[in-house]
mmCIF file with all atom_site columns, C-alpha atoms in Angstrom:
data_model
loop_
_atom_site.group_PDB
_atom_site.id
_atom_site.type_symbol
_atom_site.label_atom_id
_atom_site.label_alt_id
_atom_site.label_comp_id
_atom_site.label_asym_id
_atom_site.label_entity_id
_atom_site.label_seq_id
_atom_site.pdbx_PDB_ins_code
_atom_site.Cartn_x
_atom_site.Cartn_y
_atom_site.Cartn_z
_atom_site.occupancy
_atom_site.B_iso_or_equiv
_atom_site.pdbx_formal_charge
_atom_site.auth_seq_id
_atom_site.auth_comp_id
_atom_site.auth_asym_id
_atom_site.auth_atom_id
_atom_site.pdbx_PDB_model_num
ATOM 1   C CA . ILE A 1 1   ? -7.566  -8.279  -1.710 1.00 59.00 ? 256 ILE A CA 1
ATOM 2   C CA . ALA A 1 2   ? -9.922  -5.469  -0.651 1.00 70.00 ? 257 ALA A CA 1
ATOM 3   C CA . GLY A 1 3   ? -13.137 -7.281  0.408  1.00 93.00 ? 258 GLY A CA 1
ATOM 4   C CA . ILE A 1 4   ? -15.434 -4.702  1.744  1.00 96.00 ? 259 ILE A CA 1
ATOM 5   C CA . THR A 1 5   ? -14.399 -0.921  2.048  1.00 96.00 ? 260 THR A CA 1
ATOM 6   C CA . GLN A 1 6   ? -16.293 1.710   3.993  1.00 97.00 ? 261 GLN A CA 1
ATOM 7   C CA . ALA A 1 7   ? -15.656 5.546   3.714  1.00 97.00 ? 262 ALA A CA 1
ATOM 8   C CA . PRO A 1 8   ? -15.177 7.699   5.558  1.00 98.00 ? 263 PRO A CA 1
ATOM 9   C CA . THR A 1 9   ? -13.604 5.985   8.438  1.00 97.00 ? 264 THR A CA 1
ATOM 10  C CA . SER A 1 10  ? -14.781 8.799   10.899 1.00 97.00 ? 265 SER A CA 1
ATOM 11  C CA . GLN A 1 11  ? -16.746 11.956  10.427 1.00 97.00 ? 266 GLN A CA 1
ATOM 12  C CA . ILE A 1 12  ? -18.061 14.642  12.691 1.00 97.00 ? 267 ILE A CA 1
ATOM 13  C CA . LEU A 1 13  ? -21.270 16.212  11.207 1.00 97.00 ? 268 LEU A CA 1
ATOM 14  C CA . ALA A 1 14  ? -23.437 19.082  12.061 1.00 97.00 ? 269 ALA A CA 1
ATOM 15  C CA . ALA A 1 15  ? -27.172 18.273  12.859 1.00 98.00 ? 270 ALA A CA 1
ATOM 16  C CA . GLY A 1 16  ? -29.367 18.914  9.882  1.00 97.00 ? 271 GLY A CA 1
ATOM 17  C CA . ARG A 1 17  ? -26.696 18.203  7.394  1.00 97.00 ? 272 ARG A CA 1
ATOM 18  C CA . ARG A 1 18  ? -26.843 15.454  4.713  1.00 97.00 ? 273 ARG A CA 1
ATOM 19  C CA . MET A 1 19  ? -24.379 12.779  4.729  1.00 97.00 ? 274 MET A CA 1
ATOM 20  C CA . THR A 1 20  ? -23.696 9.580   2.607  1.00 98.00 ? 275 THR A CA 1
ATOM 21  C CA . LEU A 1 21  ? -21.735 6.821   3.910  1.00 98.00 ? 276 LEU A CA 1
ATOM 22  C CA . ARG A 1 22  ? -20.087 4.712   1.142  1.00 98.00 ? 277 ARG A CA 1
ATOM 23  C CA . CYS A 1 23  ? -19.718 0.919   1.033  1.00 98.00 ? 278 CYS A CA 1
ATOM 24  C CA . THR A 1 24  ? -18.036 -0.923  -1.902 1.00 98.00 ? 279 THR A CA 1
ATOM 25  C CA . GLN A 1 25  ? -17.340 -4.664  -2.170 1.00 97.00 ? 280 GLN A CA 1
ATOM 26  C CA . ASP A 1 26  ? -15.356 -6.556  -4.713 1.00 96.00 ? 281 ASP A CA 1
ATOM 27  C CA . MET A 1 27  ? -16.607 -10.078 -3.940 1.00 94.00 ? 282 MET A CA 1
ATOM 28  C CA . ARG A 1 28  ? -19.449 -10.105 -6.164 1.00 93.00 ? 283 ARG A CA 1
ATOM 29  C CA . HIS A 1 29  ? -21.779 -10.776 -3.271 1.00 92.00 ? 284 HIS A CA 1
ATOM 30  C CA . ASN A 1 30  ? -25.507 -10.518 -3.916 1.00 90.00 ? 285 ASN A CA 1
ATOM 31  C CA . ALA A 1 31  ? -26.570 -9.364  -0.436 1.00 90.00 ? 286 ALA A CA 1
ATOM 32  C CA . MET A 1 32  ? -25.471 -6.232  1.339  1.00 93.00 ? 287 MET A CA 1
ATOM 33  C CA . TYR A 1 33  ? -26.341 -4.701  4.741  1.00 93.00 ? 288 TYR A CA 1
ATOM 34  C CA . TRP A 1 34  ? -26.108 -1.758  6.967  1.00 96.00 ? 289 TRP A CA 1
ATOM 35  C CA . TYR A 1 35  ? -25.880 -1.956  10.744 1.00 96.00 ? 290 TYR A CA 1
ATOM 36  C CA . ARG A 1 36  ? -25.508 0.647   13.463 1.00 97.00 ? 291 ARG A CA 1
ATOM 37  C CA . GLN A 1 37  ? -23.616 -0.500  16.600 1.00 96.00 ? 292 GLN A CA 1
ATOM 38  C CA . ASP A 1 38  ? -24.352 1.405   19.846 1.00 93.00 ? 293 ASP A CA 1
ATOM 39  C CA . LEU A 1 39  ? -22.994 0.585   23.385 1.00 86.00 ? 294 LEU A CA 1
ATOM 40  C CA . GLY A 1 40  ? -25.244 -1.692  25.113 1.00 81.00 ? 295 GLY A CA 1
ATOM 41  C CA . LEU A 1 41  ? -27.483 -2.288  22.059 1.00 83.00 ? 296 LEU A CA 1
ATOM 42  C CA . GLY A 1 42  ? -25.350 -4.393  19.856 1.00 87.00 ? 297 GLY A CA 1
ATOM 43  C CA . LEU A 1 43  ? -25.809 -4.223  16.102 1.00 92.00 ? 298 LEU A CA 1
ATOM 44  C CA . ARG A 1 44  ? -29.133 -3.287  14.588 1.00 93.00 ? 299 ARG A CA 1
ATOM 45  C CA . LEU A 1 45  ? -30.014 -3.732  11.071 1.00 92.00 ? 300 LEU A CA 1
ATOM 46  C CA . ILE A 1 46  ? -30.856 -0.452  9.319  1.00 96.00 ? 301 ILE A CA 1
ATOM 47  C CA . HIS A 1 47  ? -31.366 -1.469  5.683  1.00 95.00 ? 302 HIS A CA 1
ATOM 48  C CA . TYR A 1 48  ? -30.586 -4.467  3.533  1.00 92.00 ? 303 TYR A CA 1
ATOM 49  C CA . SER A 1 49  ? -30.474 -5.545  -0.157 1.00 92.00 ? 304 SER A CA 1
ATOM 50  C CA . ASN A 1 50  ? -30.713 -9.095  -1.331 1.00 88.00 ? 305 ASN A CA 1
ATOM 51  C CA . THR A 1 51  ? -29.579 -8.256  -4.942 1.00 90.00 ? 306 THR A CA 1
ATOM 52  C CA . ALA A 1 52  ? -28.850 -5.250  -7.033 1.00 93.00 ? 307 ALA A CA 1
ATOM 53  C CA . GLY A 1 53  ? -32.025 -3.175  -7.678 1.00 94.00 ? 308 GLY A CA 1
ATOM 54  C CA . THR A 1 54  ? -33.721 -4.247  -4.495 1.00 92.00 ? 309 THR A CA 1
ATOM 55  C CA . THR A 1 55  ? -33.714 -2.947  -0.962 1.00 94.00 ? 310 THR A CA 1
ATOM 56  C CA . GLY A 1 56  ? -35.626 -3.683  2.330  1.00 91.00 ? 311 GLY A CA 1
ATOM 57  C CA . LYS A 1 57  ? -35.957 -2.135  5.677  1.00 92.00 ? 312 LYS A CA 1
ATOM 58  C CA . GLY A 1 58  ? -34.450 -3.536  8.737  1.00 90.00 ? 313 GLY A CA 1
ATOM 59  C CA . GLU A 1 59  ? -35.084 -2.907  12.431 1.00 90.00 ? 314 GLU A CA 1
ATOM 60  C CA . VAL A 1 60  ? -34.230 0.744   12.607 1.00 95.00 ? 315 VAL A CA 1
ATOM 61  C CA . PRO A 1 61  ? -34.741 2.264   9.107  1.00 97.00 ? 316 PRO A CA 1
ATOM 62  C CA . ASP A 1 62  ? -36.045 5.854   9.910  1.00 97.00 ? 317 ASP A CA 1
ATOM 63  C CA . GLY A 1 63  ? -33.940 8.625   8.952  1.00 97.00 ? 318 GLY A CA 1
ATOM 64  C CA . TYR A 1 64  ? -31.883 6.534   6.596  1.00 98.00 ? 319 TYR A CA 1
ATOM 65  C CA . SER A 1 65  ? -32.208 5.553   2.933  1.00 98.00 ? 320 SER A CA 1
ATOM 66  C CA . VAL A 1 66  ? -30.183 3.247   0.649  1.00 98.00 ? 321 VAL A CA 1
ATOM 67  C CA . SER A 1 67  ? -29.733 2.475   -2.957 1.00 97.00 ? 322 SER A CA 1
ATOM 68  C CA . ARG A 1 68  ? -28.271 -0.473  -4.764 1.00 97.00 ? 323 ARG A CA 1
ATOM 69  C CA . ALA A 1 69  ? -27.716 0.426   -8.420 1.00 97.00 ? 324 ALA A CA 1
ATOM 70  C CA . ASN A 1 70  ? -25.197 -2.153  -8.924 1.00 97.00 ? 325 ASN A CA 1
ATOM 71  C CA . THR A 1 71  ? -23.735 -5.195  -7.260 1.00 96.00 ? 326 THR A CA 1
ATOM 72  C CA . ASP A 1 72  ? -20.619 -3.575  -5.742 1.00 97.00 ? 327 ASP A CA 1
ATOM 73  C CA . ASP A 1 73  ? -22.019 -0.443  -4.125 1.00 98.00 ? 328 ASP A CA 1
ATOM 74  C CA . PHE A 1 74  ? -24.539 0.136   -1.200 1.00 98.00 ? 329 PHE A CA 1
ATOM 75  C CA . PRO A 1 75  ? -24.480 3.827   -0.050 1.00 98.00 ? 330 PRO A CA 1
ATOM 76  C CA . LEU A 1 76  ? -26.275 4.681   3.114  1.00 98.00 ? 331 LEU A CA 1
ATOM 77  C CA . THR A 1 77  ? -27.705 8.362   3.156  1.00 98.00 ? 332 THR A CA 1
ATOM 78  C CA . LEU A 1 78  ? -28.802 10.377  6.333  1.00 98.00 ? 333 LEU A CA 1
ATOM 79  C CA . ALA A 1 79  ? -30.919 13.090  4.727  1.00 95.00 ? 334 ALA A CA 1
ATOM 80  C CA . SER A 1 80  ? -30.849 15.331  7.650  1.00 97.00 ? 335 SER A CA 1
ATOM 81  C CA . ALA A 1 81  ? -28.768 14.115  10.476 1.00 97.00 ? 336 ALA A CA 1
ATOM 82  C CA . VAL A 1 82  ? -29.774 14.167  14.286 1.00 98.00 ? 337 VAL A CA 1
ATOM 83  C CA . PRO A 1 83  ? -27.647 13.603  17.340 1.00 97.00 ? 338 PRO A CA 1
ATOM 84  C CA . SER A 1 84  ? -29.364 10.308  17.963 1.00 97.00 ? 339 SER A CA 1
ATOM 85  C CA . GLN A 1 85  ? -27.599 8.954   14.687 1.00 98.00 ? 340 GLN A CA 1
ATOM 86  C CA . THR A 1 86  ? -24.231 9.273   16.343 1.00 98.00 ? 341 THR A CA 1
ATOM 87  C CA . SER A 1 87  ? -23.105 5.710   16.092 1.00 97.00 ? 342 SER A CA 1
ATOM 88  C CA . VAL A 1 88  ? -20.593 3.264   14.429 1.00 97.00 ? 343 VAL A CA 1
ATOM 89  C CA . TYR A 1 89  ? -21.949 2.125   11.237 1.00 98.00 ? 344 TYR A CA 1
ATOM 90  C CA . PHE A 1 90  ? -20.876 -1.264  9.703  1.00 97.00 ? 345 PHE A CA 1
ATOM 91  C CA . CYS A 1 91  ? -21.514 -2.367  6.059  1.00 97.00 ? 346 CYS A CA 1
ATOM 92  C CA . ALA A 1 92  ? -21.632 -6.097  5.445  1.00 95.00 ? 347 ALA A CA 1
ATOM 93  C CA . SER A 1 93  ? -22.058 -8.363  2.442  1.00 93.00 ? 348 SER A CA 1
ATOM 94  C CA . SER A 1 94  ? -22.726 -12.123 1.963  1.00 90.00 ? 349 SER A CA 1
ATOM 95  C CA . ALA A 1 95  ? -22.874 -14.274 -1.208 1.00 86.00 ? 350 ALA A CA 1
ATOM 96  C CA . GLY A 1 96  ? -26.760 -14.635 -0.637 1.00 70.00 ? 351 GLY A CA 1
ATOM 97  C CA . GLN A 1 97  ? -26.758 -18.072 -2.515 1.00 57.00 ? 352 GLN A CA 1
ATOM 98  C CA . GLY A 1 98  ? -29.300 -19.556 -0.146 1.00 58.00 ? 353 GLY A CA 1
ATOM 99  C CA . ALA A 1 99  ? -29.309 -18.706 3.558  1.00 59.00 ? 354 ALA A CA 1
ATOM 100 C CA . TYR A 1 100 ? -26.106 -20.698 4.578  1.00 67.00 ? 355 TYR A CA 1
ATOM 101 C CA . THR A 1 101 ? -23.682 -17.918 3.981  1.00 80.00 ? 356 THR A CA 1
ATOM 102 C CA . GLU A 1 102 ? -21.475 -15.929 6.257  1.00 88.00 ? 357 GLU A CA 1
ATOM 103 C CA . ALA A 1 103 ? -21.342 -12.037 6.158  1.00 91.00 ? 358 ALA A CA 1
ATOM 104 C CA . PHE A 1 104 ? -18.209 -10.105 5.617  1.00 93.00 ? 359 PHE A CA 1
ATOM 105 C CA . PHE A 1 105 ? -17.857 -6.732  7.391  1.00 95.00 ? 360 PHE A CA 1
ATOM 106 C CA . GLY A 1 106 ? -16.115 -3.548  6.636  1.00 96.00 ? 361 GLY A CA 1
ATOM 107 C CA . GLN A 1 107 ? -14.107 -1.829  9.283  1.00 95.00 ? 362 GLN A CA 1
ATOM 108 C CA . GLY A 1 108 ? -16.894 0.653   10.254 1.00 96.00 ? 363 GLY A CA 1
ATOM 109 C CA . THR A 1 109 ? -17.560 4.481   10.073 1.00 97.00 ? 364 THR A CA 1
ATOM 110 C CA . ARG A 1 110 ? -17.582 6.276   13.237 1.00 97.00 ? 365 ARG A CA 1
ATOM 111 C CA . LEU A 1 111 ? -20.024 9.041   12.969 1.00 98.00 ? 366 LEU A CA 1
ATOM 112 C CA . THR A 1 112 ? -20.696 11.887  15.463 1.00 98.00 ? 367 THR A CA 1
ATOM 113 C CA . VAL A 1 113 ? -23.511 14.239  14.865 1.00 98.00 ? 368 VAL A CA 1
ATOM 114 C CA . VAL A 1 114 ? -23.312 17.461  16.748 1.00 97.00 ? 369 VAL A CA 1
ATOM 115 C CA . SER B 2 1   ? -36.570 -6.294  17.973 1.00 46.00 ? 141 SER B CA 1
ATOM 116 C CA . GLN B 2 2   ? -33.423 -8.099  18.350 1.00 51.00 ? 142 GLN B CA 1
ATOM 117 C CA . GLN B 2 3   ? -33.334 -11.828 17.861 1.00 64.00 ? 143 GLN B CA 1
ATOM 118 C CA . GLY B 2 4   ? -30.465 -13.168 19.905 1.00 70.00 ? 144 GLY B CA 1
ATOM 119 C CA . GLU B 2 5   ? -29.663 -12.346 23.519 1.00 79.00 ? 145 GLU B CA 1
ATOM 120 C CA . GLU B 2 6   ? -25.906 -13.469 24.610 1.00 82.00 ? 146 GLU B CA 1
ATOM 121 C CA . ASP B 2 7   ? -25.333 -14.447 28.189 1.00 83.00 ? 147 ASP B CA 1
ATOM 122 C CA . PRO B 2 8   ? -23.307 -13.373 30.067 1.00 90.00 ? 148 PRO B CA 1
ATOM 123 C CA . GLN B 2 9   ? -22.827 -9.748  28.935 1.00 90.00 ? 149 GLN B CA 1
ATOM 124 C CA . ALA B 2 10  ? -19.237 -9.911  30.215 1.00 93.00 ? 150 ALA B CA 1
ATOM 125 C CA . LEU B 2 11  ? -16.921 -12.775 31.016 1.00 95.00 ? 151 LEU B CA 1
ATOM 126 C CA . SER B 2 12  ? -13.370 -12.591 32.471 1.00 96.00 ? 152 SER B CA 1
ATOM 127 C CA . ILE B 2 13  ? -11.032 -15.707 32.680 1.00 96.00 ? 153 ILE B CA 1
ATOM 128 C CA . GLN B 2 14  ? -7.609  -16.829 33.059 1.00 97.00 ? 154 GLN B CA 1
ATOM 129 C CA . GLU B 2 15  ? -5.419  -18.047 30.089 1.00 97.00 ? 155 GLU B CA 1
ATOM 130 C CA . GLY B 2 16  ? -5.858  -21.670 29.489 1.00 97.00 ? 156 GLY B CA 1
ATOM 131 C CA . GLU B 2 17  ? -9.404  -21.867 30.901 1.00 97.00 ? 157 GLU B CA 1
ATOM 132 C CA . ASN B 2 18  ? -12.396 -22.539 28.854 1.00 97.00 ? 158 ASN B CA 1
ATOM 133 C CA . ALA B 2 19  ? -14.925 -19.838 28.017 1.00 97.00 ? 159 ALA B CA 1
ATOM 134 C CA . THR B 2 20  ? -18.644 -20.602 27.378 1.00 97.00 ? 160 THR B CA 1
ATOM 135 C CA . MET B 2 21  ? -21.022 -18.042 26.000 1.00 96.00 ? 161 MET B CA 1
ATOM 136 C CA . ASN B 2 22  ? -24.721 -18.653 25.444 1.00 95.00 ? 162 ASN B CA 1
ATOM 137 C CA . CYS B 2 23  ? -27.183 -17.345 23.024 1.00 94.00 ? 163 CYS B CA 1
ATOM 138 C CA . SER B 2 24  ? -31.042 -17.442 23.085 1.00 94.00 ? 164 SER B CA 1
ATOM 139 C CA . TYR B 2 25  ? -33.280 -16.418 20.282 1.00 92.00 ? 165 TYR B CA 1
ATOM 140 C CA . LYS B 2 26  ? -37.039 -16.020 19.584 1.00 89.00 ? 166 LYS B CA 1
ATOM 141 C CA . THR B 2 27  ? -38.296 -17.341 16.364 1.00 86.00 ? 167 THR B CA 1
ATOM 142 C CA . SER B 2 28  ? -37.526 -20.324 14.104 1.00 87.00 ? 168 SER B CA 1
ATOM 143 C CA . ILE B 2 29  ? -34.278 -20.103 12.428 1.00 87.00 ? 169 ILE B CA 1
ATOM 144 C CA . ASN B 2 30  ? -32.690 -21.322 9.317  1.00 85.00 ? 170 ASN B CA 1
ATOM 145 C CA . ASN B 2 31  ? -29.075 -21.043 10.795 1.00 89.00 ? 171 ASN B CA 1
ATOM 146 C CA . LEU B 2 32  ? -27.204 -19.541 13.593 1.00 92.00 ? 172 LEU B CA 1
ATOM 147 C CA . GLN B 2 33  ? -23.824 -17.888 13.309 1.00 94.00 ? 173 GLN B CA 1
ATOM 148 C CA . TRP B 2 34  ? -21.087 -16.688 15.739 1.00 96.00 ? 174 TRP B CA 1
ATOM 149 C CA . TYR B 2 35  ? -19.051 -13.736 15.054 1.00 96.00 ? 175 TYR B CA 1
ATOM 150 C CA . ARG B 2 36  ? -16.064 -12.081 16.860 1.00 97.00 ? 176 ARG B CA 1
ATOM 151 C CA . GLN B 2 37  ? -15.255 -8.365  17.029 1.00 96.00 ? 177 GLN B CA 1
ATOM 152 C CA . ASN B 2 38  ? -11.955 -7.002  18.228 1.00 94.00 ? 178 ASN B CA 1
ATOM 153 C CA . SER B 2 39  ? -12.066 -3.475  19.869 1.00 89.00 ? 179 SER B CA 1
ATOM 154 C CA . GLY B 2 40  ? -12.599 -0.915  17.203 1.00 85.00 ? 180 GLY B CA 1
ATOM 155 C CA . ARG B 2 41  ? -12.856 -3.353  14.210 1.00 90.00 ? 181 ARG B CA 1
ATOM 156 C CA . GLY B 2 42  ? -15.396 -5.035  12.057 1.00 91.00 ? 182 GLY B CA 1
ATOM 157 C CA . LEU B 2 43  ? -16.984 -8.395  12.924 1.00 94.00 ? 183 LEU B CA 1
ATOM 158 C CA . VAL B 2 44  ? -15.477 -11.545 11.660 1.00 95.00 ? 184 VAL B CA 1
ATOM 159 C CA . HIS B 2 45  ? -17.358 -14.821 10.974 1.00 95.00 ? 185 HIS B CA 1
ATOM 160 C CA . LEU B 2 46  ? -16.290 -17.658 13.349 1.00 97.00 ? 186 LEU B CA 1
ATOM 161 C CA . ILE B 2 47  ? -18.805 -20.503 12.685 1.00 95.00 ? 187 ILE B CA 1
ATOM 162 C CA . LEU B 2 48  ? -22.244 -21.305 11.310 1.00 93.00 ? 188 LEU B CA 1
ATOM 163 C CA . ILE B 2 49  ? -24.486 -24.092 12.415 1.00 94.00 ? 189 ILE B CA 1
ATOM 164 C CA . ARG B 2 50  ? -27.720 -25.166 10.458 1.00 91.00 ? 190 ARG B CA 1
ATOM 165 C CA . SER B 2 51  ? -30.956 -25.756 12.172 1.00 90.00 ? 191 SER B CA 1
ATOM 166 C CA . ASN B 2 52  ? -30.804 -29.493 11.650 1.00 93.00 ? 192 ASN B CA 1
ATOM 167 C CA . GLU B 2 53  ? -27.288 -29.796 13.285 1.00 96.00 ? 193 GLU B CA 1
ATOM 168 C CA . ARG B 2 54  ? -26.688 -30.123 17.024 1.00 97.00 ? 194 ARG B CA 1
ATOM 169 C CA . GLU B 2 55  ? -23.036 -29.574 17.455 1.00 97.00 ? 195 GLU B CA 1
ATOM 170 C CA . LYS B 2 56  ? -20.213 -28.154 15.305 1.00 97.00 ? 196 LYS B CA 1
ATOM 171 C CA . HIS B 2 57  ? -16.514 -27.954 15.784 1.00 96.00 ? 197 HIS B CA 1
ATOM 172 C CA . SER B 2 58  ? -13.760 -25.687 14.296 1.00 95.00 ? 198 SER B CA 1
ATOM 173 C CA . GLY B 2 59  ? -10.426 -25.795 16.037 1.00 97.00 ? 199 GLY B CA 1
ATOM 174 C CA . ARG B 2 60  ? -10.769 -24.554 19.515 1.00 97.00 ? 200 ARG B CA 1
ATOM 175 C CA . LEU B 2 61  ? -14.352 -23.580 18.958 1.00 97.00 ? 201 LEU B CA 1
ATOM 176 C CA . ARG B 2 62  ? -17.377 -25.755 19.633 1.00 98.00 ? 202 ARG B CA 1
ATOM 177 C CA . VAL B 2 63  ? -20.989 -24.644 19.107 1.00 98.00 ? 203 VAL B CA 1
ATOM 178 C CA . THR B 2 64  ? -24.109 -26.378 20.220 1.00 98.00 ? 204 THR B CA 1
ATOM 179 C CA . LEU B 2 65  ? -27.591 -25.690 19.079 1.00 97.00 ? 205 LEU B CA 1
ATOM 180 C CA . ASP B 2 66  ? -30.853 -26.687 20.748 1.00 96.00 ? 206 ASP B CA 1
ATOM 181 C CA . THR B 2 67  ? -33.782 -25.633 18.648 1.00 95.00 ? 207 THR B CA 1
ATOM 182 C CA . SER B 2 68  ? -36.290 -26.945 21.119 1.00 95.00 ? 208 SER B CA 1
ATOM 183 C CA . LYS B 2 69  ? -34.928 -24.396 23.661 1.00 95.00 ? 209 LYS B CA 1
ATOM 184 C CA . LYS B 2 70  ? -34.112 -21.741 21.070 1.00 94.00 ? 210 LYS B CA 1
ATOM 185 C CA . SER B 2 71  ? -30.544 -21.586 22.304 1.00 95.00 ? 211 SER B CA 1
ATOM 186 C CA . SER B 2 72  ? -26.904 -21.975 21.340 1.00 96.00 ? 212 SER B CA 1
ATOM 187 C CA . SER B 2 73  ? -23.574 -22.076 23.241 1.00 97.00 ? 213 SER B CA 1
ATOM 188 C CA . LEU B 2 74  ? -19.951 -21.172 22.102 1.00 97.00 ? 214 LEU B CA 1
ATOM 189 C CA . LEU B 2 75  ? -17.268 -22.894 23.851 1.00 98.00 ? 215 LEU B CA 1
ATOM 190 C CA . ILE B 2 76  ? -13.796 -21.634 23.548 1.00 98.00 ? 216 ILE B CA 1
ATOM 191 C CA . THR B 2 77  ? -11.238 -24.225 24.837 1.00 97.00 ? 217 THR B CA 1
ATOM 192 C CA . ALA B 2 78  ? -7.752  -23.530 26.247 1.00 97.00 ? 218 ALA B CA 1
ATOM 193 C CA . SER B 2 79  ? -8.390  -19.728 25.949 1.00 97.00 ? 219 SER B CA 1
ATOM 194 C CA . ARG B 2 80  ? -5.552  -17.274 24.942 1.00 97.00 ? 220 ARG B CA 1
ATOM 195 C CA . ALA B 2 81  ? -5.009  -13.692 25.689 1.00 96.00 ? 221 ALA B CA 1
ATOM 196 C CA . ALA B 2 82  ? -5.653  -13.012 21.932 1.00 96.00 ? 222 ALA B CA 1
ATOM 197 C CA . ASP B 2 83  ? -9.100  -14.433 22.365 1.00 97.00 ? 223 ASP B CA 1
ATOM 198 C CA . THR B 2 84  ? -10.093 -11.151 24.139 1.00 97.00 ? 224 THR B CA 1
ATOM 199 C CA . ALA B 2 85  ? -12.948 -9.746  22.059 1.00 97.00 ? 225 ALA B CA 1
ATOM 200 C CA . SER B 2 86  ? -16.759 -9.308  21.879 1.00 96.00 ? 226 SER B CA 1
ATOM 201 C CA . TYR B 2 87  ? -18.571 -12.309 20.613 1.00 96.00 ? 227 TYR B CA 1
ATOM 202 C CA . PHE B 2 88  ? -22.020 -12.147 18.879 1.00 95.00 ? 228 PHE B CA 1
ATOM 203 C CA . CYS B 2 89  ? -24.442 -14.648 17.842 1.00 94.00 ? 229 CYS B CA 1
ATOM 204 C CA . ALA B 2 90  ? -26.593 -13.914 14.804 1.00 92.00 ? 230 ALA B CA 1
ATOM 205 C CA . THR B 2 91  ? -29.529 -15.759 13.357 1.00 89.00 ? 231 THR B CA 1
ATOM 206 C CA . VAL B 2 92  ? -31.200 -16.108 9.872  1.00 83.00 ? 232 VAL B CA 1
ATOM 207 C CA . ASP B 2 93  ? -34.894 -16.590 10.099 1.00 74.00 ? 233 ASP B CA 1
ATOM 208 C CA . SER B 2 94  ? -36.459 -19.574 8.356  1.00 68.00 ? 234 SER B CA 1
ATOM 209 C CA . GLY B 2 95  ? -38.878 -19.064 5.577  1.00 63.00 ? 235 GLY B CA 1
ATOM 210 C CA . GLY B 2 96  ? -38.933 -16.455 2.721  1.00 58.00 ? 236 GLY B CA 1
ATOM 211 C CA . SER B 2 97  ? -36.064 -15.102 0.650  1.00 57.00 ? 237 SER B CA 1
ATOM 212 C CA . ASN B 2 98  ? -34.732 -12.514 3.057  1.00 62.00 ? 238 ASN B CA 1
ATOM 213 C CA . TYR B 2 99  ? -31.381 -13.597 4.433  1.00 67.00 ? 239 TYR B CA 1
ATOM 214 C CA . LYS B 2 100 ? -31.274 -11.032 7.156  1.00 76.00 ? 240 LYS B CA 1
ATOM 215 C CA . LEU B 2 101 ? -28.836 -11.564 9.853  1.00 83.00 ? 241 LEU B CA 1
ATOM 216 C CA . THR B 2 102 ? -30.044 -10.470 13.140 1.00 86.00 ? 242 THR B CA 1
ATOM 217 C CA . PHE B 2 103 ? -27.414 -10.067 15.906 1.00 90.00 ? 243 PHE B CA 1
ATOM 218 C CA . GLY B 2 104 ? -27.621 -10.136 19.674 1.00 88.00 ? 244 GLY B CA 1
ATOM 219 C CA . LYS B 2 105 ? -25.859 -7.558  21.992 1.00 89.00 ? 245 LYS B CA 1
ATOM 220 C CA . GLY B 2 106 ? -22.782 -9.645  22.411 1.00 92.00 ? 246 GLY B CA 1
ATOM 221 C CA . THR B 2 107 ? -20.645 -11.002 25.178 1.00 94.00 ? 247 THR B CA 1
ATOM 222 C CA . LEU B 2 108 ? -17.376 -9.178  26.112 1.00 95.00 ? 248 LEU B CA 1
ATOM 223 C CA . LEU B 2 109 ? -14.663 -11.821 26.815 1.00 97.00 ? 249 LEU B CA 1
ATOM 224 C CA . THR B 2 110 ? -11.537 -10.955 28.645 1.00 96.00 ? 250 THR B CA 1
ATOM 225 C CA . VAL B 2 111 ? -8.738  -13.565 28.899 1.00 97.00 ? 251 VAL B CA 1
ATOM 226 C CA . ASN B 2 112 ? -6.147  -12.479 31.396 1.00 96.00 ? 252 ASN B CA 1
ATOM 227 C CA . PRO B 2 113 ? -2.517  -13.647 30.753 1.00 92.00 ? 253 PRO B CA 1
#
């Protein structure tokens, strides 16, 4: 049982480079989310998608873009990375059948922008 | 801005003692959830309490919700060293069709053997 898978697990990236973080789930969940976790700031929502074909902005969307071409995949793209985007990124999904559903998290991608 | 704020930021107790963590939030909610995160890992869902519920139990976990005070508490009874982790509350706002989960900053719990 895979659940939700993120890739890569870690990456060192030069500033100005483009990077796509991958997220795939096999639970047929409608909703998917991207969070970043920084020390002292907890988890902050970057973008979300309630269903395939739709996306929305979270609390800290600037510098990031997402797409949801199908149910299973929700890639997060940094068009031109900056050092402030150094963080641990978590992808999550939930069934989205009403609001009373729990979220399942991937193991995270540790990104360092130098 | 973040919805939930956990208190305390860090808590250190002895094995066998009870641990209580609190969460305050700002807006009307549909439900409140608690998650656990072991160091270097993803978050794991613990328990969900709906806005019309006041208390919920799951094993050694007890969650209360006071919507008039916009606060929740998580009690872990008879703590074990394996309970050492960060604990986060998360809220889903009421109204609309966006089921965004908004997290607080977390409480780091250390259970000493």
